XYZ file of C-alpha atoms in Angstrom:
679
model
C 24.187 94.243 105.909
C 27.835 95.139 104.464
C 30.573 95.601 106.990
C 31.906 99.222 107.291
C 35.264 97.934 106.334
C 33.967 96.808 103.024
C 32.319 100.172 102.371
C 35.292 102.181 103.230
C 37.285 100.080 100.726
C 35.549 98.928 97.366
C 38.831 96.601 96.617
C 37.805 94.425 99.708
C 34.294 93.620 97.855
C 35.776 90.658 95.830
C 36.640 89.216 99.553
C 33.606 89.794 101.477
C 32.614 86.440 102.264
C 36.021 85.909 103.544
C 35.924 89.029 106.007
C 32.384 88.367 107.021
C 33.198 84.589 107.765
C 35.950 85.598 110.205
C 33.678 88.595 111.571
C 31.054 85.745 112.388
C 33.568 83.219 113.370
C 34.634 85.775 116.359
C 30.890 86.335 117.088
C 30.011 82.531 117.407
C 33.156 81.705 119.450
C 32.517 84.781 121.775
C 28.524 83.413 122.595
C 30.034 79.968 122.971
C 32.699 81.110 125.877
C 30.255 83.560 127.353
C 27.248 80.613 127.115
C 25.282 82.471 124.682
C 25.729 85.840 126.583
C 24.948 84.745 130.042
C 28.267 85.866 131.153
C 30.509 88.677 129.890
C 34.201 87.777 128.119
C 35.587 89.533 131.001
C 33.940 86.981 133.301
C 35.408 84.178 131.210
C 38.644 85.414 131.268
C 39.263 84.831 134.883
C 41.241 81.694 134.982
C 44.190 83.557 136.854
C 41.602 83.990 139.769
C 40.867 79.979 139.723
C 44.245 78.582 138.526
C 47.639 78.914 140.414
C 48.265 79.412 143.767
C 46.022 81.457 145.938
C 45.922 82.104 149.722
C 42.585 81.873 151.282
C 40.710 82.544 154.418
C 41.413 78.817 155.262
C 44.761 78.645 154.171
C 46.105 77.793 150.209
C 44.595 76.394 147.387
C 46.767 75.140 144.187
C 45.165 74.418 140.914
C 46.414 73.183 137.317
C 45.097 72.333 134.054
C 47.047 69.017 132.991
C 44.434 66.573 131.448
C 47.188 64.093 130.602
C 48.517 63.858 133.935
C 47.868 60.354 136.119
C 49.199 62.137 139.492
C 50.590 65.325 140.553
C 52.485 66.407 143.795
C 53.388 69.891 144.855
C 57.257 69.544 145.771
C 59.486 72.261 147.380
C 61.574 74.068 150.222
C 58.901 73.060 152.883
C 58.991 69.133 152.213
C 62.745 68.730 150.877
C 61.224 68.448 147.162
C 60.202 65.050 147.918
C 56.620 63.900 147.189
C 54.499 63.233 150.026
C 50.749 62.455 150.205
C 49.254 65.601 152.037
C 50.950 67.705 149.198
C 49.428 65.209 146.186
C 46.560 67.201 143.891
C 43.164 65.708 143.674
C 41.625 65.353 140.034
C 38.670 67.055 138.829
C 36.655 67.574 136.298
C 37.541 68.543 132.846
C 41.299 67.549 133.043
C 41.627 70.477 136.299
C 43.471 69.492 139.645
C 43.294 70.881 143.060
C 45.133 70.723 146.188
C 44.028 72.567 149.828
C 46.897 73.135 152.470
C 46.495 74.645 155.675
C 47.936 77.983 156.126
C 50.940 76.791 158.204
C 52.027 74.665 155.257
C 53.623 77.430 153.000
C 54.969 80.923 153.570
C 56.127 83.753 151.843
C 59.419 83.014 149.798
C 58.944 79.287 149.922
C 60.096 77.639 146.414
C 57.815 75.150 144.855
C 57.297 72.901 141.694
C 55.088 70.272 140.364
C 55.807 66.608 139.927
C 53.789 65.569 137.284
C 53.096 61.786 136.515
C 51.679 60.752 132.860
C 51.264 57.312 131.129
C 54.993 56.460 130.565
C 56.753 59.101 132.140
C 57.175 61.824 134.856
C 58.808 65.289 135.313
C 59.431 68.437 137.431
C 57.349 71.192 135.958
C 56.855 75.061 136.903
C 52.984 75.538 137.545
C 51.354 77.105 134.192
C 49.782 79.534 135.954
C 52.401 80.691 138.630
C 52.622 84.485 139.369
C 56.442 84.296 140.735
C 59.204 82.406 139.097
C 62.880 82.873 140.544
C 66.199 81.632 139.398
C 68.866 80.443 141.773
C 72.074 82.372 141.360
C 74.400 79.190 142.117
C 72.469 76.354 140.087
C 70.549 78.442 137.533
C 67.711 76.620 137.994
C 64.158 78.305 138.146
C 61.408 77.504 140.334
C 58.004 79.031 141.346
C 57.794 80.957 144.617
C 55.324 81.446 147.054
C 54.363 85.594 147.243
C 52.253 86.754 149.911
C 54.237 89.480 151.224
C 52.540 90.897 154.410
C 51.995 94.475 153.273
C 51.331 93.874 149.293
C 51.745 97.299 147.215
C 48.620 99.528 147.123
C 48.491 101.483 143.993
C 48.491 105.502 144.735
C 46.873 106.345 141.271
C 43.706 104.622 140.959
C 42.324 105.967 137.686
C 44.547 106.956 134.665
C 43.706 107.979 131.390
C 46.291 107.614 128.703
C 47.138 110.399 126.715
C 46.835 109.909 122.941
C 47.018 113.379 121.561
C 49.371 112.076 119.980
C 50.605 108.828 121.628
C 54.576 109.124 122.047
C 56.224 106.075 123.103
C 59.311 105.569 124.551
C 60.199 101.694 123.782
C 62.563 100.539 126.774
C 63.853 97.177 128.452
C 64.280 97.293 132.415
C 67.346 95.432 132.591
C 69.442 97.472 129.751
C 68.269 100.825 130.735
C 71.449 101.507 132.995
C 75.056 102.795 132.425
C 76.434 99.670 134.731
C 77.269 96.382 133.057
C 74.871 94.354 134.697
C 70.912 93.682 134.510
C 69.230 96.854 135.738
C 66.119 96.459 138.267
C 62.528 98.375 138.309
C 63.351 100.701 140.916
C 66.591 102.043 139.275
C 64.546 102.201 136.020
C 61.830 104.031 138.328
C 64.160 106.420 139.769
C 67.048 107.287 136.872
C 64.925 106.757 133.703
C 61.251 107.874 134.292
C 62.468 111.237 134.909
C 64.237 111.219 131.597
C 61.296 110.199 129.699
C 59.147 112.871 131.123
C 61.598 115.607 130.273
C 62.229 114.043 126.656
C 58.589 114.945 126.355
C 57.434 111.031 125.632
C 53.987 110.383 127.145
C 53.992 106.661 127.029
C 56.566 103.778 128.012
C 56.394 100.539 126.107
C 58.175 97.699 128.419
C 59.750 94.852 126.652
C 60.743 91.520 128.455
C 58.188 91.667 131.237
C 56.909 88.023 131.244
C 59.145 85.763 132.661
C 62.090 84.224 130.075
C 64.730 81.584 130.743
C 66.961 83.211 128.796
C 68.194 86.924 129.074
C 69.146 87.097 125.525
C 65.951 86.404 123.707
C 65.015 90.060 124.515
C 61.958 88.662 126.720
C 60.173 87.104 123.225
C 60.801 83.366 124.519
C 58.266 83.285 127.294
C 58.339 80.678 129.777
C 55.786 81.824 132.436
C 53.130 84.050 131.002
C 51.652 85.542 134.264
C 54.874 85.980 136.156
C 56.771 89.285 135.455
C 60.535 88.745 135.409
C 62.353 88.483 138.643
C 65.663 89.365 137.217
C 64.347 92.875 137.313
C 62.898 92.764 140.801
C 59.522 92.055 142.436
C 55.933 92.271 141.875
C 55.354 94.801 144.089
C 58.467 96.861 142.718
C 56.957 96.820 138.998
C 53.480 97.803 140.548
C 55.288 100.598 142.121
C 57.297 101.697 138.576
C 53.872 101.463 136.953
C 52.056 103.804 139.595
C 54.749 106.108 139.388
C 54.959 106.409 136.119
C 51.117 107.276 135.901
C 51.760 109.796 138.780
C 54.180 111.545 136.262
C 51.511 111.014 133.265
C 52.852 108.428 131.812
C 50.878 105.679 129.886
C 52.689 102.167 130.367
C 51.954 99.393 127.863
C 53.938 96.072 127.597
C 55.012 93.923 124.983
C 52.868 90.715 125.462
C 53.734 87.703 123.669
C 51.164 85.716 122.682
C 52.457 84.777 119.388
C 54.652 81.478 120.510
C 56.430 80.254 123.642
C 59.802 78.742 124.505
C 60.107 75.116 123.791
C 61.956 74.619 127.560
C 59.852 71.918 129.303
C 61.070 72.242 132.762
C 60.740 76.194 133.138
C 57.792 76.485 130.169
C 54.696 74.808 128.411
C 56.387 72.652 126.249
C 55.453 69.111 127.543
C 53.592 70.365 130.609
C 52.089 66.793 131.524
C 53.447 64.411 128.880
C 51.206 65.987 126.085
C 53.389 68.103 123.649
C 50.214 69.187 122.206
C 48.331 70.479 125.413
C 49.007 73.971 124.665
C 50.232 73.981 121.038
C 49.403 72.668 117.845
C 50.068 69.243 116.593
C 52.019 68.132 113.641
C 53.606 70.240 111.183
C 52.047 73.187 113.068
C 53.867 72.539 116.218
C 57.053 74.401 115.986
C 58.076 77.679 114.398
C 60.516 77.176 111.640
C 62.315 80.519 112.362
C 62.001 81.284 116.140
C 62.766 77.623 117.418
C 59.604 78.004 119.452
C 56.071 76.594 120.152
C 52.935 77.799 118.168
C 49.570 78.094 120.631
C 46.592 75.915 119.158
C 44.262 78.997 119.374
C 41.580 76.784 118.335
C 41.439 75.163 121.670
C 38.879 76.867 124.303
C 41.145 76.039 127.097
C 43.964 77.686 125.406
C 42.013 80.929 124.560
C 40.824 80.654 128.358
C 44.640 80.876 129.344
C 45.849 83.703 127.118
C 42.671 85.812 127.541
C 43.075 85.223 131.267
C 46.632 86.667 130.752
C 45.431 89.770 129.170
C 43.140 90.760 131.777
C 45.655 89.612 134.461
C 48.173 92.154 133.393
C 45.674 94.970 133.019
C 43.922 94.396 136.656
C 46.760 93.068 138.480
C 49.585 95.674 137.522
C 47.643 98.074 136.143
C 49.167 98.488 132.721
C 47.252 100.431 130.164
C 47.657 98.232 127.289
C 49.744 95.961 124.876
C 51.768 96.088 122.233
C 51.127 92.603 120.760
C 54.393 90.880 119.376
C 54.619 88.730 116.277
C 51.006 89.498 114.858
C 52.006 88.371 111.602
C 53.222 85.062 112.717
C 49.913 84.495 114.322
C 48.056 85.264 111.171
C 49.416 82.986 108.599
C 50.194 79.134 108.556
C 53.599 80.241 106.921
C 53.829 82.574 109.971
C 54.424 85.235 106.907
C 57.736 83.617 105.932
C 59.029 84.138 102.282
C 55.508 85.846 101.245
C 55.755 89.152 99.298
C 52.096 90.042 100.174
C 51.685 92.054 96.740
C 48.051 92.587 96.694
C 44.799 91.861 98.488
C 44.294 88.071 97.374
C 47.421 87.497 99.304
C 45.613 88.013 102.810
C 42.473 86.063 101.713
C 43.896 82.932 99.545
C 42.946 80.242 102.427
C 46.401 80.239 104.139
C 45.206 82.389 106.915
C 44.816 81.002 110.528
C 41.432 81.909 111.377
C 41.635 80.391 114.911
C 44.273 82.788 115.599
C 42.426 85.981 113.828
C 39.454 85.134 115.909
C 41.808 84.970 119.078
C 43.256 88.419 118.353
C 39.566 89.540 117.444
C 38.572 88.274 121.138
C 41.511 89.814 122.919
C 40.906 93.216 121.606
C 37.275 92.916 122.902
C 38.096 91.738 126.241
C 40.789 94.678 126.843
C 38.384 96.985 126.189
C 35.516 95.619 127.896
C 37.964 95.283 131.234
C 39.182 98.872 130.400
C 37.846 100.939 127.420
C 40.713 103.611 127.467
C 43.223 100.324 127.132
C 45.517 100.804 124.119
C 46.645 97.968 121.844
C 49.047 97.894 119.165
C 49.580 94.931 116.555
C 53.522 94.462 115.428
C 52.036 93.527 112.311
C 54.459 93.499 108.650
C 51.915 91.988 106.095
C 49.514 94.522 105.931
C 46.153 92.698 106.930
C 43.428 94.786 106.295
C 40.989 95.386 109.118
C 43.573 94.617 111.652
C 43.200 98.204 113.350
C 39.873 98.535 112.267
C 37.098 98.344 114.891
C 35.319 94.855 115.202
C 31.768 96.352 114.858
C 33.196 97.714 111.345
C 34.451 94.061 110.658
C 38.334 94.628 111.848
C 40.242 92.820 114.710
C 40.138 95.801 117.027
C 43.446 96.920 117.614
C 44.001 100.704 118.248
C 46.994 101.034 116.483
C 49.047 99.000 113.995
C 53.170 99.518 113.583
C 53.887 101.031 110.645
C 56.908 98.763 109.914
C 57.248 99.938 106.130
C 58.837 102.912 107.357
C 62.059 101.741 109.419
C 62.484 99.297 106.368
C 62.466 101.797 103.934
C 65.039 103.890 105.861
C 67.323 101.305 106.042
C 67.433 100.741 102.189
C 67.647 104.434 101.483
C 70.727 104.860 103.878
C 72.042 101.655 102.261
C 71.474 101.546 98.871
C 70.928 105.254 97.616
C 73.404 107.965 96.939
C 72.425 111.160 98.718
C 71.517 112.913 95.303
C 69.171 110.178 94.557
C 67.008 110.558 97.736
C 63.375 111.185 96.126
C 61.286 113.612 98.601
C 58.050 112.134 96.624
C 59.031 108.643 97.512
C 59.729 109.467 101.480
C 56.351 111.339 101.635
C 54.547 108.442 100.062
C 56.092 105.724 102.536
C 55.659 107.879 105.250
C 51.687 108.754 104.621
C 50.982 105.453 102.812
C 48.348 103.779 105.111
C 44.627 102.866 105.350
C 42.602 105.532 106.115
C 40.483 103.750 108.495
C 43.258 102.473 110.503
C 45.674 104.240 113.089
C 49.268 103.602 112.970
C 52.539 104.051 115.201
C 55.100 105.395 113.199
C 58.908 105.226 114.005
C 62.350 105.388 111.993
C 63.580 102.523 114.103
C 62.970 100.667 117.150
C 64.771 97.956 118.939
C 64.992 95.598 115.911
C 67.412 98.138 114.136
C 69.466 98.202 117.253
C 70.437 94.323 117.502
C 73.785 92.927 116.846
C 73.707 91.913 113.315
C 71.907 95.116 112.449
C 72.694 98.702 112.443
C 70.871 102.003 113.866
C 70.242 104.972 111.693
C 72.964 107.036 113.470
C 75.600 103.786 112.905
C 74.694 103.398 109.455
C 75.253 107.017 108.738
C 78.248 107.357 110.680
C 79.685 104.202 111.665
C 83.359 104.126 113.249
C 83.523 107.666 113.075
C 81.266 107.985 116.181
C 84.159 106.837 118.374
C 87.048 109.280 117.066
C 84.809 112.402 115.802
C 82.210 113.144 118.045
C 83.629 115.678 120.369
C 82.520 119.057 119.547
C 85.122 120.859 117.495
C 86.302 117.558 116.119
C 83.231 116.700 113.837
C 84.141 115.668 110.226
C 81.955 115.657 107.269
C 80.776 112.332 107.918
C 79.544 113.235 111.373
C 78.049 116.389 110.056
C 75.881 114.648 107.478
C 75.114 111.789 109.910
C 73.717 114.480 112.598
C 72.054 116.495 110.048
C 69.945 113.075 108.205
C 69.467 111.672 111.826
C 66.960 114.595 112.447
C 65.342 115.225 108.976
C 64.712 111.252 109.053
C 62.852 111.653 112.821
C 61.035 114.923 111.518
C 59.834 113.584 108.605
C 58.592 110.411 110.459
C 57.147 111.949 113.586
C 55.605 114.661 111.703
C 53.282 112.775 109.193
C 52.171 110.351 112.230
C 48.250 109.660 112.270
C 48.228 108.029 115.381
C 51.319 107.943 117.525
C 55.415 107.667 117.214
C 57.762 105.592 118.827
C 61.324 105.434 119.821
C 63.633 102.924 121.522
C 65.377 103.996 124.281
C 68.944 105.800 123.530
C 68.120 105.993 119.979
C 66.940 109.698 120.158
C 70.293 110.844 120.951
C 71.831 108.625 118.775
C 73.463 106.124 121.076
C 76.657 104.580 119.441
C 76.607 100.736 120.746
C 74.155 97.859 119.218
C 72.574 95.805 121.840
C 74.419 92.342 122.478
C 72.996 90.275 125.555
C 75.585 88.166 127.563
C 76.176 85.037 125.689
C 78.747 82.366 125.185
C 80.024 84.008 121.875
C 80.672 87.425 124.176
C 82.017 85.881 126.839
C 78.839 86.703 129.013
C 79.680 90.349 128.753
C 77.105 93.016 129.803
C 79.062 95.625 127.778
C 76.461 95.982 124.888
C 73.519 95.268 126.864
C 73.132 98.699 128.421
C 72.663 102.546 127.682
C 75.216 104.796 128.058
C 73.390 107.950 129.292
C 76.659 109.501 130.272
C 77.168 110.510 126.709
C 74.162 112.583 126.131
C 74.555 114.226 129.354
C 78.163 115.421 128.279
C 77.962 118.359 126.755
C 81.440 118.115 125.285
C 80.159 115.607 123.168
C 77.975 115.707 119.917
C 74.973 113.325 121.453
C 73.164 116.114 123.353
C 72.363 117.722 119.943
C 70.381 115.147 118.733
C 68.799 114.394 122.222
C 67.744 118.346 122.479
C 66.371 118.192 118.975
C 63.907 115.118 119.963
C 62.765 116.890 123.008
C 62.269 120.208 120.715
C 60.554 118.144 118.137
C 58.350 116.476 120.336
C 57.278 120.054 121.709
C 56.344 121.307 118.364
C 54.262 118.145 117.507
C 52.578 118.560 120.541
C 51.736 122.145 120.344
C 48.949 121.556 117.752
C 45.828 119.715 119.372
C 45.262 116.519 117.803
C 47.961 116.868 115.347
C 47.737 113.129 114.538
C 44.016 113.418 113.311
C 44.701 116.559 110.793
C 45.456 116.132 107.213
C 48.880 115.920 105.879
C 48.564 118.676 102.934
C 51.476 118.304 100.326
C 52.501 122.043 99.608
C 55.004 120.865 96.955
C 57.662 118.523 96.156
C 60.398 118.531 93.615
C 62.478 115.368 93.127
C 65.386 117.294 91.047
C 65.755 119.925 93.708
C 64.990 117.662 96.448
C 62.848 119.691 98.211
C 59.384 118.615 100.259
C 56.892 120.880 101.755
C 53.849 119.939 103.605
C 51.142 121.232 106.039
C 49.581 120.373 109.037
C 46.910 122.584 110.488
C 49.166 125.941 110.869
C 52.449 124.007 110.854
C 54.289 124.306 107.742
C 57.276 121.721 107.423
C 59.807 122.390 104.801
C 63.014 120.048 104.042
C 65.685 120.326 101.480
C 67.489 116.825 101.220
C 70.005 117.908 98.840
C 73.648 117.654 99.672
C 75.091 120.134 98.228
C 72.438 122.856 96.977
C 71.031 125.638 99.019
C 68.186 127.593 97.704
C 67.742 131.402 98.386
C 64.235 132.456 98.057
C 62.403 129.293 97.440
C 58.517 129.654 96.642
C 55.904 128.197 97.952
C 52.140 128.802 98.035
C 50.637 128.584 101.250
C 47.702 130.201 103.354
C 48.261 133.975 103.672
C 49.961 135.377 106.702
C 52.867 135.532 108.559
C 54.939 132.607 109.944
C 57.570 132.540 112.829
C 60.394 129.600 112.486
C 59.635 127.041 115.484
C 62.090 124.573 114.835
C 65.282 124.570 112.525
C 67.375 121.272 112.430
C 70.175 123.370 110.860
C 70.420 125.623 114.370
C 73.493 125.349 116.001
C 71.818 124.322 119.347
C 71.130 121.080 117.495
C 74.609 120.688 115.903
C 73.788 122.374 112.845
C 75.409 125.294 110.573
C 73.192 128.160 111.961
C 73.007 129.512 108.481
C 69.676 131.223 109.046
C 68.248 133.865 111.352
C 65.297 132.227 112.841
C 64.204 135.101 114.284
C 63.045 136.774 111.188
C 59.350 136.828 110.716
C 58.146 135.244 107.243
C 55.466 137.129 105.397
C 53.511 135.505 102.119
C 53.357 137.986 99.180
C 49.841 137.969 97.542
C 48.823 136.600 94.308
C 45.511 137.529 92.149
C 45.484 134.285 91.195
C 45.032 133.138 94.642
C 43.506 135.884 96.421
C 39.881 134.277 96.553
C 41.439 131.199 98.419
C 43.737 133.431 100.667
C 46.510 132.032 99.280
C 50.141 133.754 99.077
C 53.431 132.908 98.161
C 56.518 132.283 100.628
C 60.134 132.587 99.697
C 62.425 131.183 102.040
C 66.190 130.234 102.052
C 66.379 126.625 102.668
C 70.211 125.549 103.230
C 71.494 122.240 101.963
C 70.649 119.065 104.315
C 68.216 120.663 106.472
C 64.450 121.066 107.503
C 62.525 123.910 109.234
C 59.273 124.043 110.643
C 57.027 127.376 110.518
C 54.027 128.482 112.303
C 51.411 130.416 110.878
C 50.790 133.420 113.195
C 47.506 135.516 112.135
C 43.939 134.575 111.790
C 43.563 133.975 108.135
C 41.337 131.504 107.353
C 42.643 127.864 108.158
C 42.728 126.116 104.617
C 45.691 123.610 105.821
C 43.276 120.718 106.061
C 42.228 121.369 102.241
C 44.341 120.367 98.987
C 46.550 123.216 98.370
C 47.976 123.967 95.052
């Protein structure tokens, strides 16, 4: 039987054996893990309920997987950090260790670690399965912490259905979400940022840096404790309250999950947990990631699969996250981590350099996540274009709901950097934002946190640069500022209005936040000046930032006004690279762009479905920092043409100023032809 993934794309037929082989690998591995179907994949992924520290009716039980250990002691504030016989763990089968303690032995807030002995050495380690890690302010040393509050947080919103019509993601970082030069907290984010997200029109937050990481400046991508939410932002209960509050406000909450690699640290992380550097990680040349200074998981080990799959289930059930954005998927898929590869054709995805173990893990992770929560959302951050990544498992895919359209921000950066305004080609733009596999949904975005980091530049900063500091006050704008504001809006509108799945924005970029992101480090004097968001800029209506923020909210409102717009066809009406004009329709919305920097067009004609149209959004409106050259109260009527009368099409003639875009909505009840190829 031919898998649907191959049926949908005849160019995949030469690689049918590889695709079927990967699919069968996941099928067989699932059978192995579930004992041939005697238990479910969800039943298998319950390591967090067995391992780690747990409070029981009789007291406490601590379990860890450490097959290379010869002795393990629990040490902490309760025994002056010394090895004592009563805190010595007992060796069980399969490399597991266990310690049972009476209730009075440990108390909420106690700090602890493991002192592990192995042949030829010993060391202090934070338990791999711990769910709470804290750092001492004075010594900067990390320790596990007993977390057993008398009044654990109880979720008020028990059932939540994510809104994916369409999925509008606000990518965010708890620590840098505040104005103050410090690390922000879960509570501050809940109280100050969630209302902003709702007001702006987004329906989902994607939270970065949740899993505990020793170095704040890693942006959360060098994880040490995979089951512990970062304590630098607050307590586990405060994170739960944030998520619960977001759900009550109608916001979906997904987290960046990092299963592509782990921090090399040994005392804080899994780097050399029990004297075996390869307990969790690949041996030999595949042990270390050559570009990220981190360690690569061995996805071929069932115990590692148990750890990672349990981690997925843990965040879904314990914290009520609605899904995950999987980081670094390209790095997982290939032995080369995708470094130095061009991926020019299908043969580049099936030439034997793919890690079938990692592919199997990602497939099983998606199966598990949707078994635990059928409404869960999974997104792959993947740049190579691997076919089937966001196709259904039963069709031969890997089961992600979406994949990031990482080509789009790269395209915008390249265009801004390398092309004069007169060289911007609408045909190229339209191809880039709509170039995707029909059977895979994507998350489109003009820029994410990647483009905002030190060493790179956001779109607004590439367009305006230092003039943002001197000419962003109303009435003092210069040509560079006017150009930047106009193109910022047009780029976002073109990107957001052509989605086939969802749209993403990194916090602050919607209003053109002027600063890059630079976390505290030795090179900047450990300053928090650039690891924050200056919300006062967009709140100050004497500055131009609010123009961009207001436009972003209006743009999302227009997109949401059409039911399931992401599932409708993007029907090209017209493009002319000489004029730099582009037009397309989605259902009853007509989008018209004029990218020319100098030429405005009067009575520019388009063949569209017959009827009358009203303006619902104009980038050139004065409310959004534009020139206000058009009267948007004017209703636009089509003119009949005998050649197209049978198709109910007519000519619309419209004035489109230079460097502007307008969205019109069809008003009357003529037959809808916008989902058919027009003209």
